[in-house]
Amino acid sequence: MLTDDDWNENARMENEIQRETNTEIIGPFGSPDNGFKIKNLRLDSGLINFDISAGTIYLGGLRLEMDKLESYRLQKDWLQQPALTDGTPVFNEKERYDLVYLEAWQQAVSAIEDGSLFEVALGGPDTTTRVRNMRRVQIASGIGFSSCAEAWKKLVTDWKDANLAE
């Protein structure tokens, strides 16, 4: 006898095979249409802001999509942004380098978080959940390196020093 859990486990295995296949074919990241490209850097009311291009990107085998242009400050999947932590940069005689990076994860969501999942036929609460690919563009301020590889290495080191990474 098959149960819902059997179907869910099968879907998880299929999704992992697809993610691994995407990584082997595309690599750690890639975009067919310049999706998630950063442009139009500006200060809005003293806060760093920029536009994130619509399109598709594969990150770690996960397919991330954005239907329309979004600004950093108004990202669809980021409702609780820190308001002032990356505000007006302090400029001095030295150059300043920030790292802008894309973070992705899979998260269980229900009809509460995503109204498109609400099953009208049930006429009431829908207790099922689905796994959705989530994404967020982040800024690591004052990273100190102009090379992306060096900046990323510094950020990972900072995370490890703060016990935020393995």
Coordinates of N, CA and C in Angstrom, one line a residue:
M1 N 0.8 -1.2 0.0 CA 0.0 0.0 0.0 C 0.9 1.2 0.0
L2 N 0.6 2.2 -0.9 CA 1.4 3.4 -1.0 C 0.8 4.5 -0.1
T3 N 1.6 5.2 0.5 CA 1.1 6.4 1.3 C 1.6 7.7 0.7
D4 N 1.1 8.8 1.2 CA 1.6 10.1 0.8 C 3.1 10.2 1.0
D5 N 3.6 9.7 2.1 CA 5.0 9.8 2.4 C 5.9 9.1 1.3
D6 N 5.4 8.0 0.8 CA 6.1 7.3 -0.3 C 6.2 8.1 -1.5
W7 N 5.1 8.8 -1.9 CA 5.1 9.7 -3.0 C 6.1 10.9 -2.7
N8 N 6.0 11.4 -1.5 CA 6.9 12.6 -1.2 C 8.4 12.2 -1.2
E9 N 8.7 11.0 -0.7 CA 10.1 10.6 -0.7 C 10.6 10.4 -2.2
N10 N 9.7 9.8 -3.0 CA 10.1 9.6 -4.4 C 10.3 11.0 -5.1
A11 N 9.5 12.0 -4.8 CA 9.7 13.3 -5.3 C 11.0 13.9 -4.9
R12 N 11.3 13.7 -3.6 CA 12.6 14.3 -3.0 C 13.8 13.6 -3.7
M13 N 13.7 12.3 -4.0 CA 14.8 11.6 -4.7 C 14.9 12.1 -6.1
E14 N 13.8 12.3 -6.8 CA 13.8 12.8 -8.2 C 14.4 14.2 -8.3
N15 N 14.0 15.0 -7.3 CA 14.5 16.4 -7.3 C 16.0 16.5 -7.0
E16 N 16.5 15.6 -6.2 CA 17.9 15.6 -5.9 C 18.7 15.1 -7.1
I17 N 18.2 14.1 -7.8 CA 18.9 13.6 -9.0 C 18.9 14.8 -10.1
Q18 N 17.8 15.5 -10.2 CA 17.8 16.6 -11.1 C 18.7 17.7 -10.7
R19 N 18.8 18.0 -9.5 CA 19.8 19.0 -9.0 C 21.2 18.6 -9.3
E20 N 21.5 17.4 -9.0 CA 22.9 16.9 -9.3 C 23.2 16.9 -10.8
T21 N 22.2 16.5 -11.6 CA 22.4 16.5 -13.0 C 22.6 18.0 -13.5
N22 N 21.8 18.9 -13.0 CA 22.0 20.3 -13.4 C 23.4 20.8 -13.1
T23 N 23.9 20.4 -11.9 CA 25.2 20.9 -11.4 C 26.3 20.3 -12.3
E24 N 26.2 19.0 -12.7 CA 27.2 18.4 -13.6 C 27.2 19.0 -15.0
I25 N 26.0 19.3 -15.5 CA 25.9 19.9 -16.9 C 26.2 21.4 -16.9
I26 N 25.6 22.1 -16.0 CA 25.8 23.6 -16.0 C 27.0 24.1 -15.2
G27 N 27.3 23.4 -14.2 CA 28.4 23.8 -13.3 C 27.8 24.4 -12.0
P28 N 28.6 25.0 -11.2 CA 28.0 25.5 -9.9 C 27.0 26.6 -10.1
F29 N 27.1 27.4 -11.2 CA 26.1 28.4 -11.5 C 26.1 28.7 -13.0
G30 N 25.0 29.3 -13.4 CA 24.9 29.7 -14.8 C 23.6 30.2 -15.2
S31 N 23.5 31.1 -16.2 CA 22.3 31.7 -16.6 C 22.2 31.8 -18.1
P32 N 21.0 31.3 -18.6 CA 20.9 31.3 -20.1 C 20.5 32.7 -20.6
D33 N 20.1 33.6 -19.7 CA 19.5 34.9 -20.1 C 19.9 36.1 -19.2
N34 N 21.1 36.0 -18.6 CA 21.6 37.1 -17.7 C 20.6 37.4 -16.5
G35 N 19.8 36.4 -16.1 CA 19.0 36.5 -15.0 C 19.7 36.8 -13.7
F36 N 19.2 37.7 -12.9 CA 19.8 38.1 -11.6 C 21.0 39.0 -11.8
K37 N 21.2 39.5 -13.0 CA 22.3 40.5 -13.2 C 22.0 41.8 -12.4
I38 N 23.1 42.3 -11.7 CA 23.0 43.5 -10.9 C 23.3 44.7 -11.8
K39 N 22.4 45.7 -11.7 CA 22.6 46.9 -12.4 C 22.0 48.1 -11.7
N40 N 22.3 49.3 -12.2 CA 21.7 50.5 -11.7 C 21.9 50.7 -10.2
L41 N 23.2 50.7 -9.8 CA 23.6 50.9 -8.4 C 23.2 52.4 -8.0
R42 N 22.6 52.6 -6.8 CA 22.2 53.9 -6.4 C 22.0 54.0 -4.9
L43 N 21.8 55.2 -4.4 CA 21.4 55.4 -3.0 C 20.0 55.9 -3.1
D44 N 19.1 55.2 -2.3 CA 17.7 55.6 -2.2 C 17.5 56.0 -0.7
S45 N 17.2 57.3 -0.5 CA 17.0 57.8 0.9 C 18.2 57.4 1.8
G46 N 19.4 57.4 1.2 CA 20.6 57.1 2.0 C 20.9 55.7 2.1
L47 N 20.2 54.8 1.5 CA 20.4 53.3 1.6 C 20.8 52.8 0.2
I48 N 21.8 51.9 0.2 CA 22.2 51.2 -1.0 C 21.1 50.5 -1.6
N49 N 20.9 50.6 -2.9 CA 19.9 49.9 -3.7 C 20.4 49.7 -5.1
F50 N 19.9 48.7 -5.8 CA 20.2 48.4 -7.1 C 19.1 47.5 -7.7
D51 N 19.1 47.3 -9.0 CA 18.1 46.5 -9.7 C 18.7 45.1 -9.9
I52 N 17.8 44.1 -9.9 CA 18.2 42.7 -10.1 C 17.3 42.3 -11.3
S53 N 18.0 41.9 -12.4 CA 17.4 41.6 -13.7 C 16.5 40.4 -13.6
A54 N 15.4 40.4 -14.3 CA 14.5 39.3 -14.4 C 15.2 38.2 -15.2
G55 N 14.8 37.0 -15.0 CA 15.4 35.8 -15.8 C 15.6 34.6 -14.9
T56 N 16.5 33.7 -15.3 CA 16.7 32.5 -14.7 C 18.2 32.3 -14.4
I57 N 18.5 31.7 -13.3 CA 19.8 31.3 -12.9 C 19.8 30.0 -12.3
Y58 N 20.8 29.2 -12.5 CA 21.0 27.9 -11.8 C 22.1 28.1 -10.8
L59 N 21.8 27.8 -9.6 CA 22.8 27.9 -8.5 C 22.8 26.7 -7.7
G60 N 24.0 26.0 -7.7 CA 24.1 24.7 -7.0 C 23.1 23.7 -7.5
G61 N 22.7 23.8 -8.8 CA 21.7 22.9 -9.4 C 20.3 23.3 -9.2
L62 N 20.0 24.3 -8.4 CA 18.7 24.7 -8.2 C 18.3 25.8 -9.3
R63 N 17.2 25.7 -9.8 CA 16.7 26.6 -10.8 C 16.0 27.7 -10.1
L64 N 16.4 29.0 -10.2 CA 15.8 30.1 -9.6 C 15.3 31.0 -10.7
E65 N 14.1 31.5 -10.5 CA 13.5 32.3 -11.6 C 13.0 33.6 -10.9
M66 N 13.0 34.7 -11.8 CA 12.4 36.0 -11.4 C 11.7 36.5 -12.6
D67 N 10.4 36.7 -12.4 CA 9.5 37.0 -13.5 C 9.7 38.5 -14.0
K68 N 10.0 39.4 -13.1 CA 10.2 40.8 -13.4 C 11.3 41.4 -12.6
L69 N 11.8 42.5 -13.1 CA 12.9 43.2 -12.4 C 12.5 43.5 -11.0
E70 N 13.4 43.3 -10.1 CA 13.2 43.6 -8.7 C 14.3 44.5 -8.2
S71 N 14.0 45.3 -7.2 CA 15.1 46.1 -6.6 C 15.6 45.3 -5.3
Y72 N 16.8 45.6 -5.0 CA 17.4 44.9 -3.8 C 16.5 45.1 -2.6
R73 N 16.0 46.3 -2.4 CA 15.2 46.7 -1.2 C 13.8 46.1 -1.2
L74 N 13.3 45.6 -2.4 CA 12.0 45.1 -2.5 C 12.0 43.7 -3.1
Q75 N 12.8 42.8 -2.6 CA 12.9 41.4 -3.1 C 11.7 40.7 -2.6
K76 N 11.1 39.9 -3.5 CA 9.8 39.2 -3.2 C 10.0 38.2 -2.1
D77 N 11.1 37.5 -2.0 CA 11.3 36.5 -1.0 C 12.0 37.0 0.3
W78 N 12.0 38.3 0.4 CA 12.7 38.9 1.6 C 11.9 39.9 2.2
L79 N 11.1 39.5 3.2 CA 10.1 40.4 3.8 C 10.7 41.1 5.0
Q80 N 11.7 40.5 5.6 CA 12.2 41.1 6.9 C 13.7 41.5 6.7
Q81 N 13.9 42.5 5.9 CA 15.3 43.0 5.7 C 15.7 43.8 6.8
P82 N 17.0 43.8 7.2 CA 17.5 44.7 8.2 C 17.5 46.1 7.6
A83 N 16.9 47.0 8.2 CA 16.6 48.4 7.7 C 17.8 49.2 7.4
L84 N 18.8 49.3 8.4 CA 19.8 50.2 8.3 C 21.2 49.6 8.3
T85 N 21.3 48.3 8.2 CA 22.7 47.7 8.4 C 23.6 47.9 7.2
D86 N 23.0 48.2 6.1 CA 23.9 48.5 4.9 C 23.5 49.9 4.3
G87 N 23.4 50.8 5.2 CA 23.1 52.2 4.8 C 24.2 52.9 4.0
T88 N 24.1 54.2 4.1 CA 25.0 55.1 3.4 C 26.5 54.7 3.6
P89 N 27.2 54.3 2.6 CA 28.6 53.9 2.8 C 29.4 55.1 3.3
V90 N 30.4 54.8 4.2 CA 31.3 55.8 4.6 C 32.5 55.8 3.7
F91 N 32.6 56.9 2.9 CA 33.7 57.0 2.0 C 34.8 57.8 2.6
N92 N 36.0 57.3 2.4 CA 37.2 58.0 2.9 C 38.2 57.9 1.8
E93 N 39.5 58.1 2.1 CA 40.5 58.1 1.0 C 40.7 56.8 0.4
K94 N 40.4 55.7 1.1 CA 40.6 54.4 0.5 C 39.4 54.0 -0.3
E95 N 39.6 53.0 -1.2 CA 38.5 52.4 -2.0 C 37.7 51.5 -1.1
R96 N 36.4 51.3 -1.4 CA 35.5 50.4 -0.6 C 35.0 49.3 -1.6
Y97 N 35.1 48.1 -1.1 CA 34.6 47.0 -1.9 C 33.6 46.2 -1.1
D98 N 32.4 46.1 -1.7 CA 31.3 45.2 -1.1 C 31.1 44.0 -2.0
L99 N 30.6 43.0 -1.5 CA 30.3 41.8 -2.3 C 28.8 41.6 -2.3
V100 N 28.3 41.5 -3.5 CA 26.9 41.2 -3.7 C 26.8 39.7 -4.2
Y101 N 26.0 38.9 -3.5 CA 25.9 37.5 -3.8 C 24.5 37.0 -3.7
L102 N 24.2 35.9 -4.3 CA 22.9 35.3 -4.3 C 22.9 34.1 -3.4
E103 N 21.9 34.1 -2.5 CA 21.8 33.0 -1.5 C 20.5 32.2 -2.0
A104 N 20.6 30.9 -2.0 CA 19.4 30.0 -2.4 C 19.3 28.9 -1.4
W105 N 18.0 28.5 -1.2 CA 17.7 27.3 -0.3 C 16.4 26.8 -0.7
Q106 N 16.1 25.6 -0.2 CA 14.7 25.1 -0.4 C 14.0 25.1 0.9
Q107 N 12.7 25.5 0.8 CA 11.9 25.7 2.1 C 10.5 25.1 1.9
A108 N 10.0 24.5 2.9 CA 8.7 24.0 2.9 C 7.7 25.2 3.0
V109 N 6.8 25.3 2.2 CA 5.8 26.3 2.2 C 4.4 25.7 2.1
S110 N 3.4 26.4 2.7 CA 2.0 26.0 2.7 C 1.2 27.1 2.0
A111 N -0.1 26.9 2.0 CA -1.0 27.9 1.3 C -0.9 29.2 2.1
I112 N -0.5 29.2 3.4 CA -0.4 30.4 4.2 C 0.7 31.3 3.6
E113 N 1.9 30.8 3.3 CA 3.0 31.6 2.7 C 2.8 31.8 1.2
D114 N 2.1 31.0 0.5 CA 2.0 31.1 -0.9 C 0.5 30.8 -1.3
G115 N -0.2 31.9 -1.5 CA -1.7 31.8 -1.8 C -2.0 31.0 -3.0
S116 N -1.0 30.9 -3.9 CA -1.3 30.1 -5.2 C -1.4 28.6 -4.9
L117 N -1.0 28.2 -3.7 CA -1.1 26.8 -3.3 C -2.4 26.4 -2.7
F118 N -3.2 27.4 -2.4 CA -4.5 27.1 -1.7 C -5.4 26.3 -2.6
E119 N -5.9 25.2 -2.1 CA -6.8 24.3 -2.9 C -8.2 24.7 -2.7
V120 N -8.8 25.4 -3.7 CA -10.1 25.9 -3.6 C -11.2 24.8 -3.4
A121 N -10.9 23.6 -3.9 CA -11.9 22.5 -3.8 C -12.1 22.1 -2.4
L122 N -11.1 22.3 -1.5 CA -11.2 21.9 -0.1 C -12.1 22.8 0.7
G123 N -12.2 24.1 0.2 CA -13.1 25.0 0.9 C -12.7 25.4 2.3
G124 N -11.5 25.2 2.7 CA -11.1 25.5 4.0 C -9.6 25.3 4.1
P125 N -9.1 25.0 5.3 CA -7.6 24.9 5.5 C -7.0 23.8 4.6
D126 N -5.9 24.1 4.1 CA -5.1 23.1 3.3 C -3.9 22.8 4.1
T127 N -3.7 21.6 4.6 CA -2.6 21.3 5.5 C -1.4 20.7 4.8
T128 N -1.4 20.6 3.5 CA -0.3 20.0 2.8 C 0.8 21.1 2.6
T129 N 2.0 20.7 2.5 CA 3.1 21.6 2.2 C 3.9 21.2 0.9
R130 N 4.5 22.2 0.3 CA 5.3 21.9 -0.9 C 6.7 22.5 -0.6
V131 N 7.7 22.0 -1.3 CA 9.1 22.5 -1.2 C 9.2 23.5 -2.4
R132 N 9.7 24.7 -2.0 CA 9.9 25.8 -3.0 C 11.3 26.3 -2.9
N133 N 11.9 26.6 -4.1 CA 13.3 27.2 -4.1 C 13.1 28.6 -3.8
M134 N 13.9 29.1 -2.8 CA 13.9 30.5 -2.4 C 15.2 31.1 -2.7
R135 N 15.2 32.4 -2.9 CA 16.4 33.1 -3.2 C 16.4 34.5 -2.6
R136 N 17.6 35.0 -2.4 CA 17.8 36.3 -1.8 C 19.2 36.9 -2.2
V137 N 19.2 38.1 -2.7 CA 20.5 38.7 -3.0 C 20.9 39.5 -1.8
Q138 N 22.1 39.3 -1.4 CA 22.7 39.8 -0.1 C 23.9 40.7 -0.4
I139 N 24.2 41.6 0.5 CA 25.4 42.4 0.4 C 26.3 42.2 1.6
A140 N 27.6 41.9 1.4 CA 28.6 41.8 2.4 C 29.4 43.1 2.3
S141 N 29.1 44.0 3.2 CA 29.7 45.4 3.1 C 31.2 45.4 3.6
G142 N 31.9 46.2 2.9 CA 33.3 46.4 3.3 C 34.2 45.2 3.2
I143 N 34.0 44.3 2.2 CA 34.7 43.0 2.2 C 36.2 43.2 2.0
G144 N 36.6 44.3 1.2 CA 38.0 44.6 1.1 C 38.7 44.0 -0.1
F145 N 38.1 43.3 -1.0 CA 38.8 42.7 -2.1 C 38.0 43.1 -3.4
S146 N 38.7 43.4 -4.5 CA 38.1 43.6 -5.7 C 37.8 42.4 -6.5
S147 N 38.5 41.3 -6.2 CA 38.4 40.0 -6.9 C 37.2 39.3 -6.3
C148 N 36.3 38.8 -7.1 CA 35.1 38.0 -6.5 C 35.6 36.8 -5.8
A149 N 36.6 36.1 -6.3 CA 37.0 34.9 -5.6 C 37.6 35.2 -4.3
E150 N 38.4 36.2 -4.2 CA 39.0 36.6 -2.9 C 38.0 37.1 -1.9
A151 N 37.0 37.9 -2.5 CA 36.0 38.4 -1.6 C 35.1 37.3 -1.1
W152 N 34.8 36.3 -1.9 CA 34.0 35.2 -1.4 C 34.8 34.4 -0.3
K153 N 36.0 34.2 -0.6 CA 36.9 33.5 0.4 C 36.9 34.2 1.7
K154 N 37.0 35.5 1.7 CA 37.0 36.3 2.9 C 35.6 36.2 3.6
L155 N 34.5 36.2 2.9 CA 33.2 36.1 3.5 C 33.0 34.8 4.2
V156 N 33.5 33.7 3.5 CA 33.4 32.4 4.1 C 34.2 32.3 5.4
T157 N 35.4 32.9 5.3 CA 36.3 32.9 6.5 C 35.6 33.6 7.7
D158 N 35.0 34.8 7.3 CA 34.3 35.6 8.4 C 33.1 34.8 8.9
W159 N 32.4 34.0 8.1 CA 31.3 33.2 8.6 C 31.8 32.1 9.5
K160 N 33.0 31.5 9.2 CA 33.5 30.4 10.0 C 34.0 31.0 11.3
D161 N 34.6 32.2 11.3 CA 35.1 32.8 12.5 C 33.9 33.2 13.5
A162 N 32.8 33.4 12.9 CA 31.6 33.7 13.7 C 30.7 32.5 13.9
N163 N 31.2 31.3 13.6 CA 30.5 30.0 13.8 C 29.2 30.0 13.0
L164 N 29.2 30.6 11.8 CA 28.0 30.6 11.0 C 28.1 29.6 9.8
A165 N 29.3 28.9 9.7 CA 29.5 28.0 8.6 C 30.4 26.9 9.1
E166 N 30.3 25.7 8.4 CA 31.2 24.6 8.8 C 32.6 24.8 8.3

